[in-house]
mmCIF file of C-alpha atoms in Angstrom:
data_model
loop_
_atom_site.group_PDB
_atom_site.id
_atom_site.type_symbol
_atom_site.label_atom_id
_atom_site.label_comp_id
_atom_site.label_asym_id
_atom_site.label_seq_id
_atom_site.Cartn_x
_atom_site.Cartn_y
_atom_site.Cartn_z
ATOM 1 C CA MET A 17 0.294 0.233 0.257
ATOM 2 C CA PHE A 18 1.044 3.921 -0.311
ATOM 3 C CA THR A 19 -0.105 6.792 1.240
ATOM 4 C CA LEU A 20 -0.283 10.018 -0.544
ATOM 5 C CA ASN A 21 0.631 13.141 1.562
ATOM 6 C CA LYS A 22 1.391 16.620 1.025
ATOM 7 C CA MET A 23 4.943 16.947 2.144
ATOM 8 C CA MET A 24 7.126 19.338 4.567
ATOM 9 C CA SER A 25 9.996 17.931 3.905
ATOM 10 C CA ARG A 26 11.970 16.545 1.467
ATOM 11 C CA PRO A 27 10.433 12.767 0.292
ATOM 12 C CA ILE A 28 11.693 9.447 2.379
ATOM 13 C CA CYS A 29 11.436 7.390 -1.225
ATOM 14 C CA ASN A 30 10.113 8.079 -4.741
ATOM 15 C CA THR A 31 8.755 12.235 -5.573
ATOM 16 C CA ILE A 32 6.348 13.361 -8.396
ATOM 17 C CA SER A 33 5.470 16.884 -9.134
ATOM 18 C CA ALA A 34 2.114 17.785 -10.072
ATOM 19 C CA ALA A 35 -0.374 20.575 -9.971
ATOM 20 C CA GLY A 36 2.565 23.006 -8.228
ATOM 21 C CA TYR A 37 2.904 20.157 -5.122
ATOM 22 C CA ASN A 38 5.197 17.807 -3.923
ATOM 23 C CA TYR A 39 3.335 14.410 -2.505
ATOM 24 C CA GLU A 40 5.018 11.130 -0.956
ATOM 25 C CA TYR A 41 4.467 7.683 -1.846
ATOM 26 C CA ASN A 42 5.454 6.176 1.758
ATOM 27 C CA SER A 43 5.471 2.405 1.787
ATOM 28 C CA VAL A 44 3.611 0.568 4.870
ATOM 29 C CA TYR A 45 5.723 -1.091 6.867
ATOM 30 C CA ASN A 46 5.044 -4.462 8.280
ATOM 31 C CA SER A 47 5.732 -6.082 11.189
ATOM 32 C CA SER A 48 8.123 -8.440 9.680
ATOM 33 C CA ASP A 49 10.143 -5.202 9.164
ATOM 34 C CA TYR A 50 10.791 -5.076 12.579
ATOM 35 C CA SER A 51 11.332 -8.093 13.939
ATOM 36 C CA SER A 52 11.956 -8.920 17.585
ATOM 37 C CA ASP A 53 15.540 -10.156 15.858
ATOM 38 C CA TYR A 54 16.021 -7.557 13.585
ATOM 39 C CA SER A 55 18.333 -10.256 11.765
ATOM 40 C CA SER A 56 21.204 -9.410 9.447
ATOM 41 C CA ASP A 57 18.822 -5.898 8.643
ATOM 42 C CA TYR A 58 19.057 -3.964 11.387
ATOM 43 C CA SER A 59 21.501 -1.491 11.242
ATOM 44 C CA SER A 60 19.973 -0.521 7.776
ATOM 45 C CA ASP A 61 16.964 -0.072 9.889
ATOM 46 C CA TYR A 62 17.970 1.424 12.200
ATOM 47 C CA SER A 63 20.483 3.702 10.702
ATOM 48 C CA SER A 64 17.568 4.855 8.441
ATOM 49 C CA ASP A 65 14.647 6.135 11.273
ATOM 50 C CA TYR A 66 13.371 1.798 10.621
ATOM 51 C CA ASN A 67 12.545 2.606 7.757
ATOM 52 C CA SER A 68 12.303 -0.748 5.088
ATOM 53 C CA ASP A 69 14.457 -1.062 2.544
ATOM 54 C CA TYR A 70 13.142 -0.391 -1.237
ATOM 55 C CA ASN A 71 11.239 -3.555 -2.713
ATOM 56 C CA SER A 72 11.518 -4.755 -6.062
ATOM 57 C CA ASP A 73 7.702 -3.698 -6.480
ATOM 58 C CA TYR A 74 8.604 0.349 -4.964
ATOM 59 C CA SER A 75 10.651 0.099 -8.789
ATOM 60 C CA ILE A 76 8.018 -1.599 -9.515
ATOM 61 C CA TYR A 77 6.242 1.377 -9.328
ATOM 62 C CA GLY A 78 7.723 4.564 -9.301
ATOM 63 C CA ASN A 79 8.521 3.353 -13.477
ATOM 64 C CA THR A 80 4.679 2.931 -13.615
ATOM 65 C CA CYS A 81 4.595 6.817 -12.107
ATOM 66 C CA SER A 82 7.177 8.259 -14.061
ATOM 67 C CA ASN A 83 5.476 6.421 -17.531
ATOM 68 C CA ILE A 84 1.630 7.315 -16.231
ATOM 69 C CA THR A 85 3.494 11.269 -16.722
ATOM 70 C CA ARG A 86 5.261 10.447 -20.280
ATOM 71 C CA ARG A 87 1.828 10.102 -21.129
ATOM 72 C CA PHE A 88 -0.308 11.640 -19.889
ATOM 73 C CA GLY A 89 0.611 14.568 -17.381
ATOM 74 C CA SER A 90 1.090 14.741 -13.977
ATOM 75 C CA GLN A 91 -1.960 15.895 -12.912
ATOM 76 C CA VAL A 92 -3.665 12.559 -14.475
ATOM 77 C CA LEU A 93 -1.100 10.887 -12.302
ATOM 78 C CA ALA A 94 -2.360 13.017 -8.883
ATOM 79 C CA LEU A 95 -6.076 12.353 -9.559
ATOM 80 C CA LEU A 96 -4.668 8.764 -10.262
ATOM 81 C CA VAL A 97 -2.432 8.205 -7.527
ATOM 82 C CA MET A 98 -5.675 10.125 -5.345
ATOM 83 C CA TYR A 99 -7.510 7.821 -6.283
ATOM 84 C CA CYS A 100 -6.222 4.414 -5.195
ATOM 85 C CA THR A 101 -5.365 5.949 -2.232
ATOM 86 C CA LEU A 102 -8.671 5.974 -0.907
ATOM 87 C CA ALA A 103 -9.183 2.703 -2.578
ATOM 88 C CA VAL A 104 -6.186 0.489 -0.589
ATOM 89 C CA SER A 105 -7.188 2.641 2.601
ATOM 90 C CA HIS A 106 -9.122 0.222 3.892
ATOM 91 C CA HIS A 107 -6.354 -2.079 3.611
ATOM 92 C CA SER A 108 -3.703 -0.319 6.520
ATOM 93 C CA GLN A 109 -1.861 -2.561 8.874
ATOM 94 C CA ALA A 110 -4.691 -3.310 11.954
ATOM 95 C CA ALA A 111 -4.134 -0.640 14.772
ATOM 96 C CA PRO A 112 -3.103 -1.054 17.593
ATOM 97 C CA VAL A 113 -4.240 -3.473 20.451
ATOM 98 C CA LEU A 114 -5.536 -3.358 23.632
ATOM 99 C CA ASN A 115 -7.060 -6.807 23.794
ATOM 100 C CA LEU A 116 -3.958 -8.915 24.888
ATOM 101 C CA PRO A 117 -2.991 -12.403 24.243
ATOM 102 C CA GLU A 118 -2.841 -14.540 27.347
ATOM 103 C CA GLN A 119 1.221 -15.147 26.777
ATOM 104 C CA GLU A 120 0.964 -11.138 26.816
ATOM 105 C CA LYS A 121 -0.632 -10.297 30.630
ATOM 106 C CA PRO A 122 1.783 -9.300 33.002
ATOM 107 C CA SER A 123 4.363 -12.117 33.702
ATOM 108 C CA LEU A 124 7.684 -12.876 35.065
ATOM 109 C CA SER A 125 8.329 -15.999 32.982
ATOM 110 C CA ASN A 126 8.971 -12.468 29.560
ATOM 111 C CA ILE A 127 11.382 -10.788 32.492
ATOM 112 C CA ARG A 128 15.625 -11.009 33.856
ATOM 113 C CA TYR A 129 16.453 -9.277 36.238
ATOM 114 C CA GLU A 130 20.789 -9.556 36.218
ATOM 115 C CA ILE A 131 22.138 -7.516 39.350
ATOM 116 C CA PHE A 132 25.374 -6.597 39.847
ATOM 117 C CA ASP A 133 25.363 -4.572 43.316
ATOM 118 C CA ASP A 134 23.015 -4.446 45.901
ATOM 119 C CA ARG A 135 22.194 -0.589 44.874
ATOM 120 C CA ALA A 136 20.234 -2.262 42.566
ATOM 121 C CA TYR A 137 17.406 -3.271 44.767
ATOM 122 C CA GLU A 138 16.723 0.976 45.510
ATOM 123 C CA VAL A 139 15.294 0.736 42.272
ATOM 124 C CA LEU A 140 14.124 -2.079 41.116
ATOM 125 C CA ASN A 141 11.235 -4.037 42.076
ATOM 126 C CA THR A 142 12.320 -8.071 40.752
ATOM 127 C CA SER A 143 10.097 -9.004 42.159
ATOM 128 C CA ALA A 144 7.554 -6.941 39.716
ATOM 129 C CA PRO A 145 6.344 -8.381 36.484
ATOM 130 C CA LEU A 146 6.129 -7.107 33.158
ATOM 131 C CA HIS A 147 2.971 -5.174 31.965
ATOM 132 C CA THR A 148 2.199 -4.865 27.855
ATOM 133 C CA LEU A 149 0.226 -2.360 27.624
ATOM 134 C CA ALA A 150 -0.451 -2.696 24.254
ATOM 135 C CA SER A 151 1.205 -4.136 20.479
ATOM 136 C CA GLY A 152 0.545 -4.047 17.286
ATOM 137 C CA PHE A 153 2.610 -0.845 16.569
ATOM 138 C CA GLN A 154 5.629 -0.160 14.441
ATOM 139 C CA TRP A 155 8.419 1.184 15.715
ATOM 140 C CA ALA A 156 6.621 2.666 18.948
ATOM 141 C CA GLU A 157 9.755 5.616 20.134
ATOM 142 C CA GLY A 158 9.985 9.028 22.049
ATOM 143 C CA PRO A 159 7.294 8.382 25.349
ATOM 144 C CA VAL A 160 7.173 11.624 28.079
ATOM 145 C CA TRP A 161 4.454 11.914 30.484
ATOM 146 C CA SER A 162 2.326 14.189 31.079
ATOM 147 C CA SER A 163 1.992 15.321 35.091
ATOM 148 C CA ALA A 164 -0.825 18.368 34.487
ATOM 149 C CA GLY A 165 -3.419 14.734 32.676
ATOM 150 C CA GLN A 166 -1.742 11.354 34.348
ATOM 151 C CA TYR A 167 -1.080 10.654 30.964
ATOM 152 C CA LEU A 168 1.700 8.551 28.516
ATOM 153 C CA LEU A 169 1.761 10.908 24.673
ATOM 154 C CA PHE A 170 4.825 8.450 22.657
ATOM 155 C CA SER A 171 5.794 8.649 18.674
ATOM 156 C CA ASP A 172 4.736 5.657 15.907
ATOM 157 C CA ILE A 173 7.492 6.424 13.755
ATOM 158 C CA PRO A 174 7.311 4.786 10.539
ATOM 159 C CA ALA A 175 2.890 5.546 11.476
ATOM 160 C CA GLY A 176 4.157 9.230 11.429
ATOM 161 C CA LYS A 177 1.646 8.768 14.221
ATOM 162 C CA VAL A 178 1.381 10.437 17.874
ATOM 163 C CA PHE A 179 -0.577 7.787 20.836
ATOM 164 C CA GLN A 180 -1.683 8.045 24.377
ATOM 165 C CA PHE A 181 -2.056 5.534 27.022
ATOM 166 C CA HIS A 182 -3.633 6.493 29.879
ATOM 167 C CA PRO A 183 -4.007 4.083 33.374
ATOM 168 C CA ASP A 184 -7.547 4.240 34.048
ATOM 169 C CA GLN A 185 -8.643 4.677 30.255
ATOM 170 C CA GLY A 186 -6.292 2.666 27.637
ATOM 171 C CA LEU A 187 -4.681 3.302 24.492
ATOM 172 C CA ASN A 188 -6.273 6.488 21.430
ATOM 173 C CA GLU A 189 -4.535 7.491 18.557
ATOM 174 C CA TYR A 190 -3.356 11.021 20.097
ATOM 175 C CA LEU A 191 -2.776 12.886 16.616
ATOM 176 C CA PRO A 192 -2.865 10.462 13.770
ATOM 177 C CA VAL A 193 -0.302 13.177 11.366
ATOM 178 C CA SER A 194 2.312 13.885 13.539
ATOM 179 C CA GLY A 195 4.837 15.052 11.170
ATOM 180 C CA PHE A 196 7.297 11.475 11.973
ATOM 181 C CA SER A 197 7.548 13.138 15.867
ATOM 182 C CA ASN A 198 10.269 10.962 17.153
ATOM 183 C CA GLY A 199 11.074 12.784 20.541
ATOM 184 C CA LEU A 200 8.219 14.133 22.587
ATOM 185 C CA VAL A 201 9.062 17.208 24.910
ATOM 186 C CA ILE A 202 6.649 18.918 27.397
ATOM 187 C CA ASN A 203 7.039 22.290 28.380
ATOM 188 C CA THR A 204 4.879 24.370 31.276
ATOM 189 C CA SER A 205 7.627 27.053 31.719
ATOM 190 C CA ASP A 206 5.376 29.788 29.692
ATOM 191 C CA SER A 207 1.964 28.992 30.926
ATOM 192 C CA GLU A 208 0.622 26.856 33.691
ATOM 193 C CA ALA A 209 -0.861 25.326 30.386
ATOM 194 C CA GLU A 210 1.374 21.882 28.726
ATOM 195 C CA GLN A 211 2.423 22.462 25.757
ATOM 196 C CA LEU A 212 3.934 19.534 23.094
ATOM 197 C CA ILE A 213 7.203 19.825 21.744
ATOM 198 C CA LEU A 214 7.521 17.625 18.503
ATOM 199 C CA LEU A 215 11.457 16.137 17.353
ATOM 200 C CA GLN A 216 9.845 15.573 13.377
ATOM 201 C CA SER A 217 12.484 13.093 12.741
ATOM 202 C CA ARG A 218 11.399 12.771 8.460
ATOM 203 C CA SER A 219 9.994 16.665 8.553
ATOM 204 C CA ARG A 220 13.966 17.759 10.472
ATOM 205 C CA GLN A 221 12.172 20.074 12.706
ATOM 206 C CA VAL A 222 11.615 20.650 15.621
ATOM 207 C CA ALA A 223 8.053 22.144 16.147
ATOM 208 C CA ILE A 224 5.628 22.477 19.270
ATOM 209 C CA MET A 225 1.421 21.742 18.864
ATOM 210 C CA GLN A 226 -0.522 24.807 18.211
ATOM 211 C CA ALA A 227 -2.714 23.506 20.260
ATOM 212 C CA SER A 228 -3.827 21.723 23.968
ATOM 213 C CA LEU A 229 -2.650 18.916 25.667
ATOM 214 C CA ASP A 230 -5.879 17.921 25.910
ATOM 215 C CA LYS A 231 -7.405 19.194 22.544
ATOM 216 C CA PRO A 232 -4.750 17.954 20.167
ATOM 217 C CA LYS A 233 -4.063 19.450 16.539
ATOM 218 C CA GLY A 234 -2.585 18.471 14.208
ATOM 219 C CA ASN A 235 -1.407 21.951 13.493
ATOM 220 C CA TYR A 236 3.411 22.428 14.298
ATOM 221 C CA GLN A 237 5.117 25.867 14.443
ATOM 222 C CA ARG A 238 8.481 24.999 13.106
ATOM 223 C CA VAL A 239 10.569 25.959 15.851
ATOM 224 C CA VAL A 240 13.989 25.414 14.108
ATOM 225 C CA SER A 241 14.758 23.446 11.084
ATOM 226 C CA GLN A 242 17.774 25.058 9.963
ATOM 227 C CA PHE A 243 21.682 25.548 12.012
ATOM 228 C CA ASN A 244 23.926 28.051 10.207
ATOM 229 C CA GLY A 245 21.725 28.028 7.044
ATOM 230 C CA LYS A 246 22.145 24.425 6.626
ATOM 231 C CA ARG A 247 19.496 21.900 7.334
ATOM 232 C CA LEU A 248 19.354 19.651 10.373
ATOM 233 C CA ASN A 249 19.914 16.089 9.681
ATOM 234 C CA SER A 250 16.489 14.597 11.384
ATOM 235 C CA PRO A 251 15.341 15.152 15.269
ATOM 236 C CA ASN A 252 15.465 13.311 17.280
ATOM 237 C CA ASP A 253 15.095 13.002 21.558
ATOM 238 C CA GLY A 254 15.161 16.039 23.457
ATOM 239 C CA VAL A 255 15.220 17.702 27.256
ATOM 240 C CA LEU A 256 14.182 20.884 28.223
ATOM 241 C CA SER A 257 15.984 22.855 31.255
ATOM 242 C CA HIS A 258 14.713 25.034 33.742
ATOM 243 C CA ASP A 259 14.969 28.028 31.264
ATOM 244 C CA GLY A 260 13.349 26.653 29.392
ATOM 245 C CA SER A 261 16.779 25.564 26.938
ATOM 246 C CA LEU A 262 15.296 22.588 24.508
ATOM 247 C CA LEU A 263 19.077 20.521 24.331
ATOM 248 C CA PHE A 264 18.640 17.478 21.764
ATOM 249 C CA THR A 265 20.733 15.151 19.572
ATOM 250 C CA ASP A 266 19.818 15.459 15.285
ATOM 251 C CA PRO A 267 21.383 11.609 13.674
ATOM 252 C CA PRO A 268 21.339 11.023 10.200
ATOM 253 C CA TYR A 269 18.252 8.305 11.197
ATOM 254 C CA GLY A 270 15.290 9.995 9.446
ATOM 255 C CA LEU A 271 17.481 10.328 5.945
ATOM 256 C CA ALA A 272 17.006 7.347 3.631
ATOM 257 C CA GLN A 273 20.320 7.235 2.870
ATOM 258 C CA GLN A 274 21.595 8.701 6.122
ATOM 259 C CA LEU A 275 25.777 9.717 6.800
ATOM 260 C CA ASN A 276 25.337 8.601 2.369
ATOM 261 C CA ASP A 277 21.970 10.957 2.029
ATOM 262 C CA PRO A 278 21.886 13.614 -0.986
ATOM 263 C CA GLU A 279 20.007 15.624 1.014
ATOM 264 C CA LYS A 280 22.892 15.434 3.974
ATOM 265 C CA GLU A 281 23.595 18.738 4.316
ATOM 266 C CA LEU A 282 25.800 19.034 8.044
ATOM 267 C CA ALA A 283 28.327 17.722 7.807
ATOM 268 C CA PHE A 284 27.805 16.718 11.305
ATOM 269 C CA GLN A 285 25.300 14.927 13.855
ATOM 270 C CA GLY A 286 25.418 17.672 16.914
ATOM 271 C CA VAL A 287 23.616 17.860 20.158
ATOM 272 C CA TYR A 288 21.745 21.095 20.221
ATOM 273 C CA ARG A 289 20.393 24.005 22.597
ATOM 274 C CA LEU A 290 17.401 25.764 21.443
ATOM 275 C CA SER A 291 17.017 28.465 23.754
ATOM 276 C CA LYS A 292 13.750 30.256 25.163
ATOM 277 C CA GLN A 293 15.201 32.626 21.794
ATOM 278 C CA HIS A 294 15.049 30.273 19.195
ATOM 279 C CA GLU A 295 18.416 30.049 19.336
ATOM 280 C CA LEU A 296 20.318 27.818 17.954
ATOM 281 C CA SER A 297 23.651 26.353 19.290
ATOM 282 C CA LEU A 298 26.477 23.784 19.263
ATOM 283 C CA ILE A 299 27.178 21.957 22.392
ATOM 284 C CA ASP A 300 28.984 19.162 20.105
ATOM 285 C CA ASP A 301 29.723 17.635 16.690
ATOM 286 C CA SER A 302 32.185 15.156 17.549
ATOM 287 C CA LEU A 303 29.237 12.062 18.434
ATOM 288 C CA ARG A 304 28.267 9.242 15.046
ATOM 289 C CA TYR A 305 24.779 8.935 16.146
ATOM 290 C CA PRO A 306 23.535 10.870 19.335
ATOM 291 C CA ASN A 307 20.429 9.379 20.648
ATOM 292 C CA GLY A 308 19.097 9.705 23.460
ATOM 293 C CA ILE A 309 19.479 12.501 25.568
ATOM 294 C CA ALA A 310 18.942 13.457 30.019
ATOM 295 C CA LEU A 311 20.088 16.028 32.038
ATOM 296 C CA ALA A 312 20.532 15.209 35.771
ATOM 297 C CA ALA A 313 18.405 17.890 37.026
ATOM 298 C CA SER A 314 16.579 20.657 35.183
ATOM 299 C CA VAL A 315 18.226 23.285 36.954
ATOM 300 C CA PRO A 316 22.177 23.939 37.712
ATOM 301 C CA SER A 317 23.995 22.208 41.124
ATOM 302 C CA SER A 318 25.683 23.899 43.579
ATOM 303 C CA ASP A 319 28.241 24.351 42.349
ATOM 304 C CA ASN A 320 26.880 26.230 38.541
ATOM 305 C CA THR A 321 26.560 23.721 36.189
ATOM 306 C CA TYR A 322 24.780 20.592 34.565
ATOM 307 C CA THR A 323 25.812 17.485 33.745
ATOM 308 C CA LEU A 324 24.316 16.153 30.849
ATOM 309 C CA TYR A 325 23.926 12.706 29.605
ATOM 310 C CA VAL A 326 23.837 11.118 25.648
ATOM 311 C CA ALA A 327 23.731 7.750 24.200
ATOM 312 C CA ALA A 328 25.614 7.224 20.488
ATOM 313 C CA SER A 329 24.459 4.080 18.829
ATOM 314 C CA ASN A 330 27.331 3.883 17.041
ATOM 315 C CA PRO A 331 27.420 -0.036 16.652
ATOM 316 C CA GLN A 332 31.590 0.285 16.679
ATOM 317 C CA LYS A 333 32.186 2.367 19.198
ATOM 318 C CA PRO A 334 27.939 1.752 21.571
ATOM 319 C CA ALA A 335 29.130 4.316 24.454
ATOM 320 C CA TRP A 336 26.982 6.741 26.738
ATOM 321 C CA TYR A 337 28.430 10.384 27.225
ATOM 322 C CA GLN A 338 28.577 12.880 30.793
ATOM 323 C CA TYR A 339 29.098 15.672 29.451
ATOM 324 C CA THR A 340 28.961 18.954 32.622
ATOM 325 C CA LEU A 341 28.053 22.342 31.300
ATOM 326 C CA ASN A 342 28.906 25.897 32.456
ATOM 327 C CA THR A 343 25.818 28.196 33.293
ATOM 328 C CA ASP A 344 26.160 29.084 30.165
ATOM 329 C CA TRP A 345 25.468 25.701 28.309
ATOM 330 C CA GLN A 346 29.448 25.640 27.070
ATOM 331 C CA VAL A 347 30.703 22.157 27.594
ATOM 332 C CA ILE A 348 33.471 22.039 30.980
ATOM 333 C CA GLN A 349 34.165 18.275 29.905
ATOM 334 C CA ARG A 350 32.506 14.989 27.636
ATOM 335 C CA GLN A 351 33.741 11.533 29.376
ATOM 336 C CA VAL A 352 32.316 8.272 28.731
ATOM 337 C CA PHE A 353 29.483 7.460 30.169
ATOM 338 C CA HIS A 354 30.490 3.674 29.630
ATOM 339 C CA GLN A 355 31.193 2.302 27.058
ATOM 340 C CA LEU A 356 30.311 -1.102 25.860
ATOM 341 C CA PRO A 357 32.609 -3.452 23.157
ATOM 342 C CA PRO A 358 31.776 -2.940 19.518
ATOM 343 C CA VAL A 359 28.019 -5.163 19.359
ATOM 344 C CA LYS A 360 28.354 -7.028 16.329
ATOM 345 C CA ASP A 361 24.252 -8.322 16.900
ATOM 346 C CA GLU A 362 22.354 -5.134 16.079
ATOM 347 C CA GLY A 363 19.376 -7.522 16.902
ATOM 348 C CA ARG A 364 19.487 -6.885 20.184
ATOM 349 C CA GLY A 365 19.639 -3.586 20.534
ATOM 350 C CA LEU A 366 21.868 -0.063 21.027
ATOM 351 C CA PRO A 367 22.257 2.728 23.455
ATOM 352 C CA ASP A 368 19.470 4.759 23.010
ATOM 353 C CA GLY A 369 16.950 7.029 25.158
ATOM 354 C CA LEU A 370 17.502 7.368 28.940
ATOM 355 C CA LYS A 371 16.342 8.602 32.052
ATOM 356 C CA VAL A 372 17.293 10.271 35.929
ATOM 357 C CA LEU A 373 16.918 9.263 38.681
ATOM 358 C CA PRO A 374 16.027 11.753 41.956
ATOM 359 C CA SER A 375 18.719 9.683 43.040
ATOM 360 C CA GLY A 376 21.368 10.365 40.640
ATOM 361 C CA ASP A 377 21.374 7.045 39.129
ATOM 362 C CA VAL A 378 20.216 6.833 35.247
ATOM 363 C CA LEU A 379 17.857 4.695 34.069
ATOM 364 C CA ALA A 380 18.864 3.546 30.608
ATOM 365 C CA THR A 381 17.811 1.807 26.910
ATOM 366 C CA GLY A 382 20.882 -0.675 25.287
ATOM 367 C CA PRO A 383 20.993 -3.756 24.586
ATOM 368 C CA ASP A 384 18.996 -6.573 25.297
ATOM 369 C CA GLY A 385 16.490 -4.158 27.448
ATOM 370 C CA LEU A 386 17.334 -2.059 30.720
ATOM 371 C CA TRP A 387 20.832 -0.678 31.803
ATOM 372 C CA LEU A 388 21.301 0.975 35.857
ATOM 373 C CA PHE A 389 24.135 2.351 36.900
ATOM 374 C CA ASP A 390 24.796 4.955 39.313
ATOM 375 C CA HIS A 391 25.782 9.104 38.775
ATOM 376 C CA SER A 392 29.363 7.179 37.900
ATOM 377 C CA GLY A 393 28.281 5.059 35.185
ATOM 378 C CA LYS A 394 28.730 1.968 37.436
ATOM 379 C CA LEU A 395 26.389 -0.112 35.973
ATOM 380 C CA LEU A 396 24.373 -1.806 38.935
ATOM 381 C CA ALA A 397 21.786 -4.174 36.585
ATOM 382 C CA LYS A 398 20.146 -5.382 34.007
ATOM 383 C CA VAL A 399 16.962 -6.071 32.703
ATOM 384 C CA HIS A 400 16.203 -8.582 30.522
ATOM 385 C CA LEU A 401 12.822 -7.464 28.672
ATOM 386 C CA PRO A 402 12.127 -10.107 24.812
ATOM 387 C CA SER A 403 11.228 -7.097 22.311
ATOM 388 C CA ILE A 404 14.698 -4.533 21.243
ATOM 389 C CA ALA A 405 13.341 -1.665 23.905
ATOM 390 C CA ALA A 406 13.465 2.036 22.337
ATOM 391 C CA ASN A 407 13.063 5.063 25.311
ATOM 392 C CA LEU A 408 11.312 5.648 27.894
ATOM 393 C CA ALA A 409 9.399 7.646 30.441
ATOM 394 C CA PHE A 410 8.792 7.439 34.664
ATOM 395 C CA ASN A 411 5.428 9.022 35.867
ATOM 396 C CA ASP A 412 5.522 11.581 38.465
ATOM 397 C CA ASP A 413 6.074 9.677 41.375
ATOM 398 C CA TYR A 414 9.186 7.346 39.597
ATOM 399 C CA SER A 415 7.220 4.157 40.859
ATOM 400 C CA THR A 416 6.169 2.633 37.062
ATOM 401 C CA VAL A 417 8.426 2.684 34.317
ATOM 402 C CA PHE A 418 7.416 2.956 30.484
ATOM 403 C CA VAL A 419 9.006 1.526 27.825
ATOM 404 C CA THR A 420 9.109 1.532 23.934
ATOM 405 C CA ALA A 421 10.150 -1.409 22.777
ATOM 406 C CA HIS A 422 9.803 -2.369 18.921
ATOM 407 C CA GLN A 423 6.160 -3.081 18.648
ATOM 408 C CA TYR A 424 5.295 -2.903 22.548
ATOM 409 C CA LEU A 425 4.604 -0.656 25.145
ATOM 410 C CA TYR A 426 5.430 -1.903 28.093
ATOM 411 C CA SER A 427 5.434 -0.460 31.891
ATOM 412 C CA LEU A 428 6.992 -2.207 35.074
ATOM 413 C CA ASP A 429 6.628 -0.997 38.298
ATOM 414 C CA LEU A 430 9.911 0.264 40.984
ATOM 415 C CA VAL A 431 10.217 0.952 44.163
ATOM 416 C CA LYS A 432 9.299 4.928 44.743
ATOM 417 C CA GLN A 433 11.682 7.027 44.790
ATOM 418 C CA PRO A 434 12.242 10.150 47.906
ATOM 419 C CA GLN A 435 11.884 12.888 46.672
#
């Protein structure tokens, strides 16, 4: 199936010009394209924001479009594509579900705790089962908890949607058109009302939803899409500080050919700070595949510094990095927080999303599931999950962690943290 969308950014596949508009053909992302073991194709899928490979059907489709354009003109082609899109719309992939089969009910059989230090018991409740809250997503990512609404929002990147999970009301489609968002951030610094910030990976921009969170609409204000006159790669994950600064990563995952994509304009993959006044500055341009990002605290410490963590999803050098920044957001020091050996079986996952607990401990997604570190980077525990984990978010009192994991949304009960 192909869908027809008026483009907000460069196409990720073939495009045609018709009646003054560009239209984009996106292939449906079947669950087989994102198998839980990711097999040998995981690297290319992961590095292109989990796009399925362009297959022979796609080439035939593109050739057919070209022939129609030559013979009848682009306007006829546009009308034909619109008709075909409506005709096949009823055959789209099944919606995510909450009514799960019995084997997906809360269970200790599909989770394994590996404890390396007893301090892990201050965070992990090793008798807690894994809850599968919903399934059927194409690639779930970017979870964020709404304190005002007491619900979770998260992206399904290939589907171009944002979903809402409410512990009492279940799953709802929140935004049917998300601009292919990845990371989601909720801003409460400007007013009492929460504001949704979307890192729109394939649209290659950071945007703000022009609506309240309780009445969502797919209207977005672009905040930034360029650095020094060149387009961003594909904004990925972000975190807010107390002064309204958004710190975010910009790997190439939203580009069809990643680092070698002809539309890539920047020579690096940056970690940035976007000020409250929408001024963009570069924090680091040296990482390969910067991904998840988190602050130890949204306010500076007693020595007037911030501690920033960034995951690097580089299979040859997978690691988490720790930055010390001054109050002008300049780097005082960067060091490896925790280094992994090269990951040969990328189907196990790579360093990705991460969050910091009130204790200063860091919970991160990585190979095989969740990794728990203390503030110095010492590994305290691993939580082995049945599906590759991409990102995570806590509820208000840190008693629950929600994990976006490929086709699944999981939750895990934790030891309630002192505030």
